[in-house]
Coordinates of C-alpha atoms in Angstrom, one line a residue:
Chain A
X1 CA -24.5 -43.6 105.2
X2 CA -22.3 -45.5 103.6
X3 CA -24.3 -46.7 101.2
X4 CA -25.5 -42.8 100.1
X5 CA -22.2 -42.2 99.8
X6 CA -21.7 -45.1 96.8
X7 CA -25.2 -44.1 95.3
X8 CA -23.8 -40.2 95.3
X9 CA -20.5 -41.4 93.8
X10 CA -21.9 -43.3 91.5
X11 CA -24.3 -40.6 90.0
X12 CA -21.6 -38.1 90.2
X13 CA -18.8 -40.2 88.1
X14 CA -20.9 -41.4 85.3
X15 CA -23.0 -38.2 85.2
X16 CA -19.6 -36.6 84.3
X17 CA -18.7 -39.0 81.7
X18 CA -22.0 -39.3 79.9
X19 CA -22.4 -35.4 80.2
X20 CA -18.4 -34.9 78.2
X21 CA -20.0 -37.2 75.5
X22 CA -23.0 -35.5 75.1
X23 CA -20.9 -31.9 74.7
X24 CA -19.6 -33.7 71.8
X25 CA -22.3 -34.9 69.7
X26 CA -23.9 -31.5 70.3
X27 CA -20.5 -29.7 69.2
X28 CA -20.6 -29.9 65.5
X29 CA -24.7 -28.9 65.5
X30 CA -24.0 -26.2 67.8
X31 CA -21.2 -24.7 65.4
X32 CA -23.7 -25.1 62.1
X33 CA -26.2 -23.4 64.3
X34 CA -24.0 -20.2 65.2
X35 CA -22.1 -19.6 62.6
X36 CA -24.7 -20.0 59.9
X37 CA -27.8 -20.0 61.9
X38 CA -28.8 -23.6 60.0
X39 CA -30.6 -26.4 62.5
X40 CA -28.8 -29.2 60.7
X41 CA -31.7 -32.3 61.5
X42 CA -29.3 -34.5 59.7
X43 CA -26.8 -34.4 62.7
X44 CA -27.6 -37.4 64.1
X45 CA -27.8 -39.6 61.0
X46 CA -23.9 -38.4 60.3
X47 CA -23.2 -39.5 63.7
X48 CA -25.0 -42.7 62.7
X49 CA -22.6 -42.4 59.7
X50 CA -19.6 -42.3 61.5
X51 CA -20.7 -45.3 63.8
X52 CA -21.7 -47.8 60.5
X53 CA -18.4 -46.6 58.6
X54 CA -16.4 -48.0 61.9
X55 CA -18.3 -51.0 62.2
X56 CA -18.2 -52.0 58.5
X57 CA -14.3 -51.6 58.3
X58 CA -14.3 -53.7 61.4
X59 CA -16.8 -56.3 60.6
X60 CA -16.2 -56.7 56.6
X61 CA -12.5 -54.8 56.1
X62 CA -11.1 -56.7 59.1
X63 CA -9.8 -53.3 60.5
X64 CA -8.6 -52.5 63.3
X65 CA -10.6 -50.0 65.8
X66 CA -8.1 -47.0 64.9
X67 CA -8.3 -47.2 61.2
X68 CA -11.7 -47.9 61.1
X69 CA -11.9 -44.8 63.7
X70 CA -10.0 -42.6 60.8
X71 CA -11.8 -43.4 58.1
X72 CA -15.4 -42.9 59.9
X73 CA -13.9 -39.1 60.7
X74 CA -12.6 -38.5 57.0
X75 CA -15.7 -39.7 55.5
X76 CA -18.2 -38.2 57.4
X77 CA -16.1 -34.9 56.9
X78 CA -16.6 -35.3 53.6
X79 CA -20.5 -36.2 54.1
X80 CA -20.2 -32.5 56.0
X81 CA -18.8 -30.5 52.4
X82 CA -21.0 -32.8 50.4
X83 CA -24.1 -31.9 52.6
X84 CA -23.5 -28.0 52.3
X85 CA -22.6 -28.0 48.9
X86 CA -25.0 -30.2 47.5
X87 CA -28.2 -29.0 49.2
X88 CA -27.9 -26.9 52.4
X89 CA -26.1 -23.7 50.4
X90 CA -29.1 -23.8 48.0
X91 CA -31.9 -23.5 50.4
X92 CA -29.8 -22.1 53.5
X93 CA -32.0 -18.9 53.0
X94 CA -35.3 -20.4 54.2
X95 CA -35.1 -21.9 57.6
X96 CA -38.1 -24.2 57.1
X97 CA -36.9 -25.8 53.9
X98 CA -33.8 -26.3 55.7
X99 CA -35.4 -28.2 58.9
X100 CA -37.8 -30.2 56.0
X101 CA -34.5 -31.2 53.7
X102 CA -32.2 -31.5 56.3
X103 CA -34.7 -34.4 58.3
X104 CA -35.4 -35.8 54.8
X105 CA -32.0 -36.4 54.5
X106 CA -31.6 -38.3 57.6
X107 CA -34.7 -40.5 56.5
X108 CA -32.7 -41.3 53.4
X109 CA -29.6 -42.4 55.3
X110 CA -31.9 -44.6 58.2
X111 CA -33.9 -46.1 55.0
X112 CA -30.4 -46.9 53.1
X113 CA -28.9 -48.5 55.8
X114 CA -31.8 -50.6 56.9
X115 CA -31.7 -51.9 52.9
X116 CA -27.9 -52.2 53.4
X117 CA -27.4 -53.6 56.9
X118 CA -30.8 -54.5 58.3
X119 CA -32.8 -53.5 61.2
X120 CA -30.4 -55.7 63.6
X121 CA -28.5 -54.2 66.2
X122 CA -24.9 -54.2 65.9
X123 CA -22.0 -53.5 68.4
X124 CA -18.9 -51.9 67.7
X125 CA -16.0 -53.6 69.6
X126 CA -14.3 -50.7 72.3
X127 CA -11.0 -49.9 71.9
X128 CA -9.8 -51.2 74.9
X129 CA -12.0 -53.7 76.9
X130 CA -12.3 -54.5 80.2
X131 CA -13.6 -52.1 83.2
X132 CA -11.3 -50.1 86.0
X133 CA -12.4 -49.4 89.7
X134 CA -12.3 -45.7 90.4
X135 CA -13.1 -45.8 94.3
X136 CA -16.2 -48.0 94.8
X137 CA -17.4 -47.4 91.6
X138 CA -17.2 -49.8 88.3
X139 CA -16.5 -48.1 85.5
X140 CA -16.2 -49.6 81.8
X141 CA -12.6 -48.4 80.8
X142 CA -14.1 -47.6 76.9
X143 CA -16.0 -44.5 78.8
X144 CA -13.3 -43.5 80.3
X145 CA -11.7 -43.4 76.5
X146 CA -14.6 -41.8 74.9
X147 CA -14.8 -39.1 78.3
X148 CA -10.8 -38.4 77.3
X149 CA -11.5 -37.7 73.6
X150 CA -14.0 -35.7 74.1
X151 CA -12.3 -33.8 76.2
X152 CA -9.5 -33.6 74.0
X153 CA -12.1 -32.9 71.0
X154 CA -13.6 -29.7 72.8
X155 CA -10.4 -28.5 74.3
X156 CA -8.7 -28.4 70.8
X157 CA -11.6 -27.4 68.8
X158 CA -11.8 -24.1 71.5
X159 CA -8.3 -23.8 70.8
X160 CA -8.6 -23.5 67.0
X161 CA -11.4 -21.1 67.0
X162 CA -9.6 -18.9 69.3
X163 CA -6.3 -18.9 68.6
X164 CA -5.9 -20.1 65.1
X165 CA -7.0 -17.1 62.6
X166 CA -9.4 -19.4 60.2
X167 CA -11.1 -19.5 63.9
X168 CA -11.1 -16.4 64.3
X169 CA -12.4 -15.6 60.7
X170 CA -15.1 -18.1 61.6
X171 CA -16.0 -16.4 64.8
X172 CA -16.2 -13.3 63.0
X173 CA -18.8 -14.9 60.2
X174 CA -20.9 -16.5 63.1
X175 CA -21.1 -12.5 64.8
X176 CA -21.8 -11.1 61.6
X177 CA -21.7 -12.5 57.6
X178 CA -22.5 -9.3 56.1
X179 CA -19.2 -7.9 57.9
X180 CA -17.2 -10.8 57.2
X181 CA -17.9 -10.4 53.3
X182 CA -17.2 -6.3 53.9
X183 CA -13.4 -7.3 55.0
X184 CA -12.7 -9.5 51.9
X185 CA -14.0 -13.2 53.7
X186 CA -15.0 -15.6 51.6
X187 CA -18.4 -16.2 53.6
X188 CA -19.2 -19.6 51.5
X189 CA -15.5 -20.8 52.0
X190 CA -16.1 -20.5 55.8
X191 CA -19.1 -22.3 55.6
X192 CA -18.1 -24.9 53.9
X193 CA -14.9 -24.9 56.7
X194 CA -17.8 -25.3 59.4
X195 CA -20.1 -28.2 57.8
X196 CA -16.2 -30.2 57.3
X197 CA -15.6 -29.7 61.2
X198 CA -19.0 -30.3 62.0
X199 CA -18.7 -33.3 59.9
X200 CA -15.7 -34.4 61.6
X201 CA -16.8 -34.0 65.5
X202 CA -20.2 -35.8 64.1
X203 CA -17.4 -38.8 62.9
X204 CA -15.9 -38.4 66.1
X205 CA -18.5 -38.8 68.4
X206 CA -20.7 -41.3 66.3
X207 CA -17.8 -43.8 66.8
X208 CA -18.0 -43.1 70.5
X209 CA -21.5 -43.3 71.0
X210 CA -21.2 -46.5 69.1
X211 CA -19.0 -48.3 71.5
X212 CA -20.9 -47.0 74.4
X213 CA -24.4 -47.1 73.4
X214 CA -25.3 -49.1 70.2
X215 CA -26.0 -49.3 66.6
X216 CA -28.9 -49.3 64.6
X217 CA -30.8 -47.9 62.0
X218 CA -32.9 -45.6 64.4
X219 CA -29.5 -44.5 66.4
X220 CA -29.2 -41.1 64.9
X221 CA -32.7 -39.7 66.9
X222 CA -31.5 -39.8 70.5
X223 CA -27.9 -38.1 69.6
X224 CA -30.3 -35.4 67.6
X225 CA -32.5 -34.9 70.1
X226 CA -29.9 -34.4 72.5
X227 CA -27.9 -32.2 70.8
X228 CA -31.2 -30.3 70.0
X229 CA -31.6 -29.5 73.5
X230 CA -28.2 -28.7 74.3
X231 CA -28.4 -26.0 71.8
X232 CA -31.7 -24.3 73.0
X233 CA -30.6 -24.8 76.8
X234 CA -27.2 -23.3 76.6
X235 CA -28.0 -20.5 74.3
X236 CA -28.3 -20.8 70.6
X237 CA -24.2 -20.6 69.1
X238 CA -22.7 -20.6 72.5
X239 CA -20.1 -23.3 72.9
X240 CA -19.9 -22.6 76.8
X241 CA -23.4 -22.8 77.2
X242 CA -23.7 -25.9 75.4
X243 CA -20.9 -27.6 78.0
X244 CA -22.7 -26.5 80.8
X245 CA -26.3 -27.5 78.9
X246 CA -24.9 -30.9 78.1
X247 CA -23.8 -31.6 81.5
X248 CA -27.6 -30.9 83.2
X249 CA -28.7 -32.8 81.0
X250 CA -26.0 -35.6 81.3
X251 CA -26.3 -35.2 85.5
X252 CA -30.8 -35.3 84.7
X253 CA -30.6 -38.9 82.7
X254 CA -28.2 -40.2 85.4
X255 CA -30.6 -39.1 88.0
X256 CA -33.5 -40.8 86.2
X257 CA -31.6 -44.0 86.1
X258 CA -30.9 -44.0 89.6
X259 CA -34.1 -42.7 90.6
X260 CA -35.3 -46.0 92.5
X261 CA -31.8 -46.4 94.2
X262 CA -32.0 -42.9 95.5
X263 CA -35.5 -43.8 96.8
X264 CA -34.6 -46.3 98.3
X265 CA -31.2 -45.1 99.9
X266 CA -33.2 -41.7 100.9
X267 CA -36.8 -43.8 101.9
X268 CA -38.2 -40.9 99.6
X269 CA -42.2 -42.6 99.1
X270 CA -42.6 -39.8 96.2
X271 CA -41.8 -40.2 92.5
X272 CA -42.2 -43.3 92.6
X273 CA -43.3 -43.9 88.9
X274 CA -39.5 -42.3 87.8
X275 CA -37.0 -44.9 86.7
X276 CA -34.3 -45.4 83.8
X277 CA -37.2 -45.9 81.3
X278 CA -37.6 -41.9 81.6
X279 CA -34.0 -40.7 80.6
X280 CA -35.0 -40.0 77.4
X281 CA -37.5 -37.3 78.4
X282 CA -35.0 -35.5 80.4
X283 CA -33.8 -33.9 77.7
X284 CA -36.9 -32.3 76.4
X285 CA -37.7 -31.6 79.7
X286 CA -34.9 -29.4 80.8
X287 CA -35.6 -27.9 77.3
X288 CA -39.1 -26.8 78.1
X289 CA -38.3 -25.5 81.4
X290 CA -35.5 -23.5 80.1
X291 CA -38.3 -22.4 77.0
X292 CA -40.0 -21.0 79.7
X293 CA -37.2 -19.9 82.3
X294 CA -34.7 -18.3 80.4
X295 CA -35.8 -18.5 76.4
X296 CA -32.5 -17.1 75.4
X297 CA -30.8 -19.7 77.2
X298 CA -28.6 -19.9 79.9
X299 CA -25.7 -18.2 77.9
X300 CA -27.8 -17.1 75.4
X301 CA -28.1 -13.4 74.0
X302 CA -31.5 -12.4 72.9
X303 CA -31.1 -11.6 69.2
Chain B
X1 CA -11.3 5.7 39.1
X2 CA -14.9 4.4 40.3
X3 CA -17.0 5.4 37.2
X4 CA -20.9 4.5 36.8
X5 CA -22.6 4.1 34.5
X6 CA -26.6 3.6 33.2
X7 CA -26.9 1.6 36.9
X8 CA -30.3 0.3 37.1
X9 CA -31.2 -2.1 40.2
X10 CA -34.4 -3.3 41.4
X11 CA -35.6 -4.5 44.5
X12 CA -38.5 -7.1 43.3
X13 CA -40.3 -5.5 40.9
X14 CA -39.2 -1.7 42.5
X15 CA -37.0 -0.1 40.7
X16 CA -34.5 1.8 43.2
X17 CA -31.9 3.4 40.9
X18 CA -32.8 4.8 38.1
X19 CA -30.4 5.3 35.0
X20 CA -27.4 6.3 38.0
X21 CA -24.2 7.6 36.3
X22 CA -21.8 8.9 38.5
X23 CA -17.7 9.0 38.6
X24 CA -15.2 9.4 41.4
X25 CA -11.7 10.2 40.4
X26 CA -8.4 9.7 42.0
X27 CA -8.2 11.3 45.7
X28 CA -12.2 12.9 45.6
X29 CA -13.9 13.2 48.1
X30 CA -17.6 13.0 47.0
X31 CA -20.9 12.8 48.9
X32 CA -24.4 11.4 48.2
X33 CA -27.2 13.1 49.9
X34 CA -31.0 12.5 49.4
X35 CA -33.6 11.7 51.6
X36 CA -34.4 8.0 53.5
X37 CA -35.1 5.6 50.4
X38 CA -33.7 7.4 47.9
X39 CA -31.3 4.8 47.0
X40 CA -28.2 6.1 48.7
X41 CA -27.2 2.4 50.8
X42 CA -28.3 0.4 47.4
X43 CA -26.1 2.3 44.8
X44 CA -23.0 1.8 48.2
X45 CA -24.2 -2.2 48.2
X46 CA -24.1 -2.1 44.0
X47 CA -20.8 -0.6 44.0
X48 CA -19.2 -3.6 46.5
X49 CA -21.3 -6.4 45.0
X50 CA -23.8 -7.0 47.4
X51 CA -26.4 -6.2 45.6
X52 CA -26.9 -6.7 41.6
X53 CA -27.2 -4.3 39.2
X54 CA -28.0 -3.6 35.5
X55 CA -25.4 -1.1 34.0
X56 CA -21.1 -0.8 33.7
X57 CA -19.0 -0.1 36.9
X58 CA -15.6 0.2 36.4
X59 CA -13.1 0.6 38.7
X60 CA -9.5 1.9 37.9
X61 CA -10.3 1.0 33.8
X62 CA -11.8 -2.6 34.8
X63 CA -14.7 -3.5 34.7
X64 CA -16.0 -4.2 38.8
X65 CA -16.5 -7.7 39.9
X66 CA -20.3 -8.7 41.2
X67 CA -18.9 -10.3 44.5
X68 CA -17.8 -8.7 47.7
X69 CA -14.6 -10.4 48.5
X70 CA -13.3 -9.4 45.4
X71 CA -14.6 -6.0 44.7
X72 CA -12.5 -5.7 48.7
X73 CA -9.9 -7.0 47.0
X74 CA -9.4 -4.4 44.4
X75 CA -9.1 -1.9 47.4
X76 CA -12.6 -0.9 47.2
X77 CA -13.8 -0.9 50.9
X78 CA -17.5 -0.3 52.2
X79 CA -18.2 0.7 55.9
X80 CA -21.9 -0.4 55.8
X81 CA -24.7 1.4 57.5
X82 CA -25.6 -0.3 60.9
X83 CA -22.0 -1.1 61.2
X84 CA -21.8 -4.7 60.7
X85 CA -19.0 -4.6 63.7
X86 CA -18.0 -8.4 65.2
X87 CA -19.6 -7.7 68.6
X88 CA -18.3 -10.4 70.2
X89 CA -15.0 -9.8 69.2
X90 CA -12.5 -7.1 71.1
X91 CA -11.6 -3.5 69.2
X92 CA -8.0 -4.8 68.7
X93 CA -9.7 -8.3 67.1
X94 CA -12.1 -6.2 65.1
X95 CA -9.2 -3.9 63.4
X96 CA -7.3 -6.7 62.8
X97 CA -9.8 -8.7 61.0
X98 CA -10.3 -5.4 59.0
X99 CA -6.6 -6.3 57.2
X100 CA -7.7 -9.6 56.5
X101 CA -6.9 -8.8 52.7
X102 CA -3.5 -8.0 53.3
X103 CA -1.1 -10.6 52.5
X104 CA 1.9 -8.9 54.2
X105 CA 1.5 -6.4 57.1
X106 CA 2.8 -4.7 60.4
X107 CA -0.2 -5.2 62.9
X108 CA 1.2 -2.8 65.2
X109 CA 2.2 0.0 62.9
X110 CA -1.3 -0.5 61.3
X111 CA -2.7 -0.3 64.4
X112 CA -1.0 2.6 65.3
X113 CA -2.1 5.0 62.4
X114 CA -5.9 3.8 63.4
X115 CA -5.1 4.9 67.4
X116 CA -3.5 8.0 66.1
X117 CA -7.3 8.8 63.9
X118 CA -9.2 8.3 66.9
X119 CA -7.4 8.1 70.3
X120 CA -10.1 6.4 72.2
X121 CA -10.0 3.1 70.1
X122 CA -6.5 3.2 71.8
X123 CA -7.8 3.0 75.6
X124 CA -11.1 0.3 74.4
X125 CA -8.5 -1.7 72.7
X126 CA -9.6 -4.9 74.7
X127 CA -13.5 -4.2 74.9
X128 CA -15.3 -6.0 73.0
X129 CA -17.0 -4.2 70.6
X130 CA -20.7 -4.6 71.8
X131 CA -20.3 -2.5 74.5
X132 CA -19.1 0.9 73.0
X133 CA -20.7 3.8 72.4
X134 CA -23.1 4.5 69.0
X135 CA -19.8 6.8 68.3
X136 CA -17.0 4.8 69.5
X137 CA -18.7 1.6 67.5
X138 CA -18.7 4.2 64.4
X139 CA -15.0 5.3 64.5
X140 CA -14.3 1.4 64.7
X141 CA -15.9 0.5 61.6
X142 CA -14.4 3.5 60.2
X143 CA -11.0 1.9 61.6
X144 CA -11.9 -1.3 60.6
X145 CA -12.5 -0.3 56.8
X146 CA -8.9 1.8 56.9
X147 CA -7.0 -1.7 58.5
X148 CA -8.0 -3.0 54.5
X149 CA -6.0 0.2 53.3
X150 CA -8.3 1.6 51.1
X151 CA -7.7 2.9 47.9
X152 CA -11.5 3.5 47.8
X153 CA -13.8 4.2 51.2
X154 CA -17.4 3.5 50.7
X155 CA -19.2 5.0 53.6
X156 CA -22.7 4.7 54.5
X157 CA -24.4 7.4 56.9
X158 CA -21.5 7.0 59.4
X159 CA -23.4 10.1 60.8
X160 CA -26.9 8.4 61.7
X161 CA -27.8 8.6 65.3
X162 CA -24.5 10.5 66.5
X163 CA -24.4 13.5 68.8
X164 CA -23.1 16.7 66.8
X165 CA -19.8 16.7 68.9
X166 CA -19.0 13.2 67.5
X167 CA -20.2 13.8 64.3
X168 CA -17.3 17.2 64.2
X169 CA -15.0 14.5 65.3
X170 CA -16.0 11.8 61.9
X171 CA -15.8 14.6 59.7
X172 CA -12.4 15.9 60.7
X173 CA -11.8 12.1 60.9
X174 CA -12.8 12.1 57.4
X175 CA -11.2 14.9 55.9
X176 CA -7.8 13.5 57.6
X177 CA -8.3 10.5 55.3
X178 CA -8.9 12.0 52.4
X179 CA -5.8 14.4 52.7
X180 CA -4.2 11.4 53.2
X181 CA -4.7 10.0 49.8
X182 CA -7.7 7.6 50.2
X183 CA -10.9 8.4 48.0
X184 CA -14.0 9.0 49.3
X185 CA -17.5 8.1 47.8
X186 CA -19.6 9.0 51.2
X187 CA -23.9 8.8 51.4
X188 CA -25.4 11.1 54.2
X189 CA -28.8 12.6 55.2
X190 CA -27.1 14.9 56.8
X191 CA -26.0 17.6 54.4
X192 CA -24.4 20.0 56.3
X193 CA -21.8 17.0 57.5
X194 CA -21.3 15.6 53.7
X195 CA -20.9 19.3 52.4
X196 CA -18.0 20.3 55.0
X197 CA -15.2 18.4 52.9
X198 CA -16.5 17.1 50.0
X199 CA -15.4 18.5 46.8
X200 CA -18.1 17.3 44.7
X201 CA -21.8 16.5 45.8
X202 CA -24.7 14.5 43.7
X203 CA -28.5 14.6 45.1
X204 CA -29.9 11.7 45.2
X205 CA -33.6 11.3 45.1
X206 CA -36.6 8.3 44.4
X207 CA -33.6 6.8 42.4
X208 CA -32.7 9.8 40.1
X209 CA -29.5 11.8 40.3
X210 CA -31.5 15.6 39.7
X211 CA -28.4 17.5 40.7
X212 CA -24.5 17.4 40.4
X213 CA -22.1 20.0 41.4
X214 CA -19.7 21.6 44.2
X215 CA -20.7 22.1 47.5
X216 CA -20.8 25.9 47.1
X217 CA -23.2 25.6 44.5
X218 CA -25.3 23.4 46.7
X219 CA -25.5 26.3 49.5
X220 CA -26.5 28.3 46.9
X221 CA -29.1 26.3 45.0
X222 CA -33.1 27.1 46.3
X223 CA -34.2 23.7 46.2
X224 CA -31.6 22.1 48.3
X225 CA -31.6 25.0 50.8
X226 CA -35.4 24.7 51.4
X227 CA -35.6 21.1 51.6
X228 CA -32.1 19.9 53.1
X229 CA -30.8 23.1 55.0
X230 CA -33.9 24.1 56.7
X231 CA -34.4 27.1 54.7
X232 CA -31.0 28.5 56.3

């Protein structure tokens, strides 16, 4: 019994702290998405921005974590006001030009920085080491960080829409542009307004899933993927849904990893093919159930 | 104030106005009739830059800017057709954003003179806006366009889909506005509603103005009586 009860624990505390990481990375994509009804495809590569423009000032500027943090969020908000400015607000009309240019463009950045910085994988020092004992349970104090942050992220990013009245004007251009324009809003201002705070949470959580995960050239699909589903699964826009979405699918790939533990612990003799070498599909999974289940998404309205 | 003229726009290769002169002056009230596609909501998205057109608009002497915000700016304020209310939003949050031009304002006395026009915007204050009534979600945008204080209101077929007890209440609505200072350029199918206050009236049809005039000579003209009055 007792031993269920470290298996539950376990599952249950780093299902939570994945899950608030994943709610992240999907933030900034699931703002593009509602307020200007754009599938940005090159969401993961600025998260894969972010993470390389914190390594590099750490590795070759001799920067500390925090700097290197700051300047990872400022330039990939800039990458965010570049991106719309440059190429989405010219083809923005056309949804499938969008999805082609926007997944060319993360090609580009995966092919620059394999010319730049190799194929190798690189680590990103935490920001503090070490681990901490919550209960039975070993838990590598960084997550804890990045679980805090993102926290923090969400929390004041629901604030600002909310409360703050460019978040409200951007709420009211995500419900409907054409009225926004009617009452004297710049639409294109608040566009360009979303793509720099989708930039910034893309900064943000890139240096986060850095430190916990990895870097590499090919780091920017799983983030994309992820966010992706989160979208679909918590209703297209919904920032609710997408916390709720991200932690199914957050609890699903913690399940998968301790899939032959629970066996064990529970002398289940089924599933036994399902191990940590299937967390990736979890995502996609949950999404084509919920294609089928619910199209609109849990949250979702149907349009 | 709002004068028109030689307006030419085209859809593709379709040519939807044709030629379109018109001019509203200070405190009007004027209304657009004509059948469905005669061009009514195109000349409306012309006149507030939505659309593009070929020909001069001027507004107040000035020639009028080709982009929304602006043209909103000048005072110039379209309630579109279909509404284009924030759904999500609350009433209040809808009015409000409505004054988003306004660089100083009193929310609540602005409020006020909206609650006053139409009493139950008052008591769906904090519904969103999604789940009022065809009329309700019409008196809002109405609201919503007056929160920009209009010098000019642009308003497109705030009649379509009403019962006839709300559409008594728009028009008094309406007529309220106009007494209160604020010009009216409004486009309706329904000609008995845009006759019942309008001082002047233009017909509207495949693109063309084919008739200008009061509303008294409208009553009396054959060709509008048999094909927009029902013969009556």
């Amino acid at each position: 019994m007792d031993q269920v009860f470290v298996i539950v624990e376990r599952i249950v505390i780093y299902s939570v702290l994945i899950s608030a990481l994943y709610a992240l990375v999907a933030l900034g994509f699931t703002m593009i998405f509602g307020v200007g009804r754009v599938l940005n495809l090159a969401h993961g590569a600025f998260l894969m921005v972010g993470a390389y423009t914190a390594w590099f000032a750490q590795q070759y500027l001799h920067w500390n974590l925090y700097s290197a943090f700051a300047l990872a969020v400022a330039l990939c908000t800039l990458l965010g006001v570049v991106f719309y400015q440059g190429l989405v607000r010219h083809v923005q009309r056309s949804p499938i030009v969008t999805l082609i240019a926007t997944l060319a463009c993360a090609l580009i950045i995966e092919e620059l920085i394999k010319i730049f910085f190799t194929t190798n994988t690189q680590l990103l020092a935490p920001f503090i080491s070490g681990s901490i004992e919550i209960h039975k349970t070993t838990v590598i104090t960084n997550r804890i960080i990045a679980f805090g942050a993102s926290w923090l992220a969400i929390l004041l990013f629901w604030l600002f829409v909310h409360r703050a009245r460019w978040g409200k004007v951007i709420l009211a251009t995500a419900q409907d542009h054409e009225g926004a324009a009617l009452v004297g809003i710049d639409v294109r201002r608040v566009y360009t307004l979303t793509w720099a705070i989708s930039g910034a949470l893309a900064g943000i959580a890139g240096v986060f899933f850095a430190s916990w995960v990895k870097i590499d050239p090919f780091m920017w699909r799983d983030p994309l993927i992820i966010s992706f589903a989160i979208v679909v699964v918590g209703g297209l826009g919904s920032l609710k849904g997408s916390i709720v979405a991200a932690y199914l699918i957050g609890l699903l790939e913690v399940l998968m990893t301790y899939s032959p533990s629970i066996r064990v612990c529970f002398s289940f003799r089924c599933f036994e093919f399902l191990g940590s070498s299937w967390v990736g599909v979890s995502s996609l999974l949950v999404l084509i159930a919920i294609l089928f289940i619910k199209p609109e998404g849990l949250f979702g309205r149907t349009e | 104030m709002l004068v028109i003229e030689d307006l030419n726009v085209y859809y593709a290769k379709a040519h939807v106005l044709k030629n379109v002169s018109l001019r509203v002056s200070q405190g009007e009230f004027v209304s657009i009739i004509g059948p469905n596609g005669a061009g009514k909501t195109t000349l409306l998205r012309t006149i507030s830059g939505l659309k593009d057109g070929q020909g001069r608009l001027s507004f107040n002497g000035a020639p009028l800017p080709r982009d929304p915000v602006k043209v909103v700016q000048l005072g110039v304020i379209h309630c579109p057709e279909g509404r284009h209310l924030f759904p999500e939003m609350s009433v209040k949050d809808n009015l409000l954003m409505g004054a988003f031009r306004l660089k100083n304002f009193d929310p609540e006395s602005e409020l006020e003179k909206i609650y006053q026009l139409f009493p139950i915007l008052r008591e769906r204050e904090r519904q969103m806006a999604r789940t009022l009534s065809g009329g309700e979600q019409q008196m809002l945008a109405i609201g919503r366009a007056l929160m920009g204080r209009p010098e000019l209101l642009l308003l497109d077929e705030p009649t379509l889909g009403l019962a006839p007890i709300v559409r008594k209440t728009i028009a008094e609505a309406l007529k309220q506005i106009n007494d209160s200072g604020v010009t009216i350029l409004l486009a309706e199918q329904n000609v008995p509603f845009a006759l019942a206050h309008a001082h002047r009236v233009y017909l509207l049809e495949t693109g063309v103005i084919v008739k200008a005039g009061t509303p008294e000579e409208f009553r009396a003209d054959e060709h509008v009586q048999q094909v927009y009055l029902g013969g009556v």
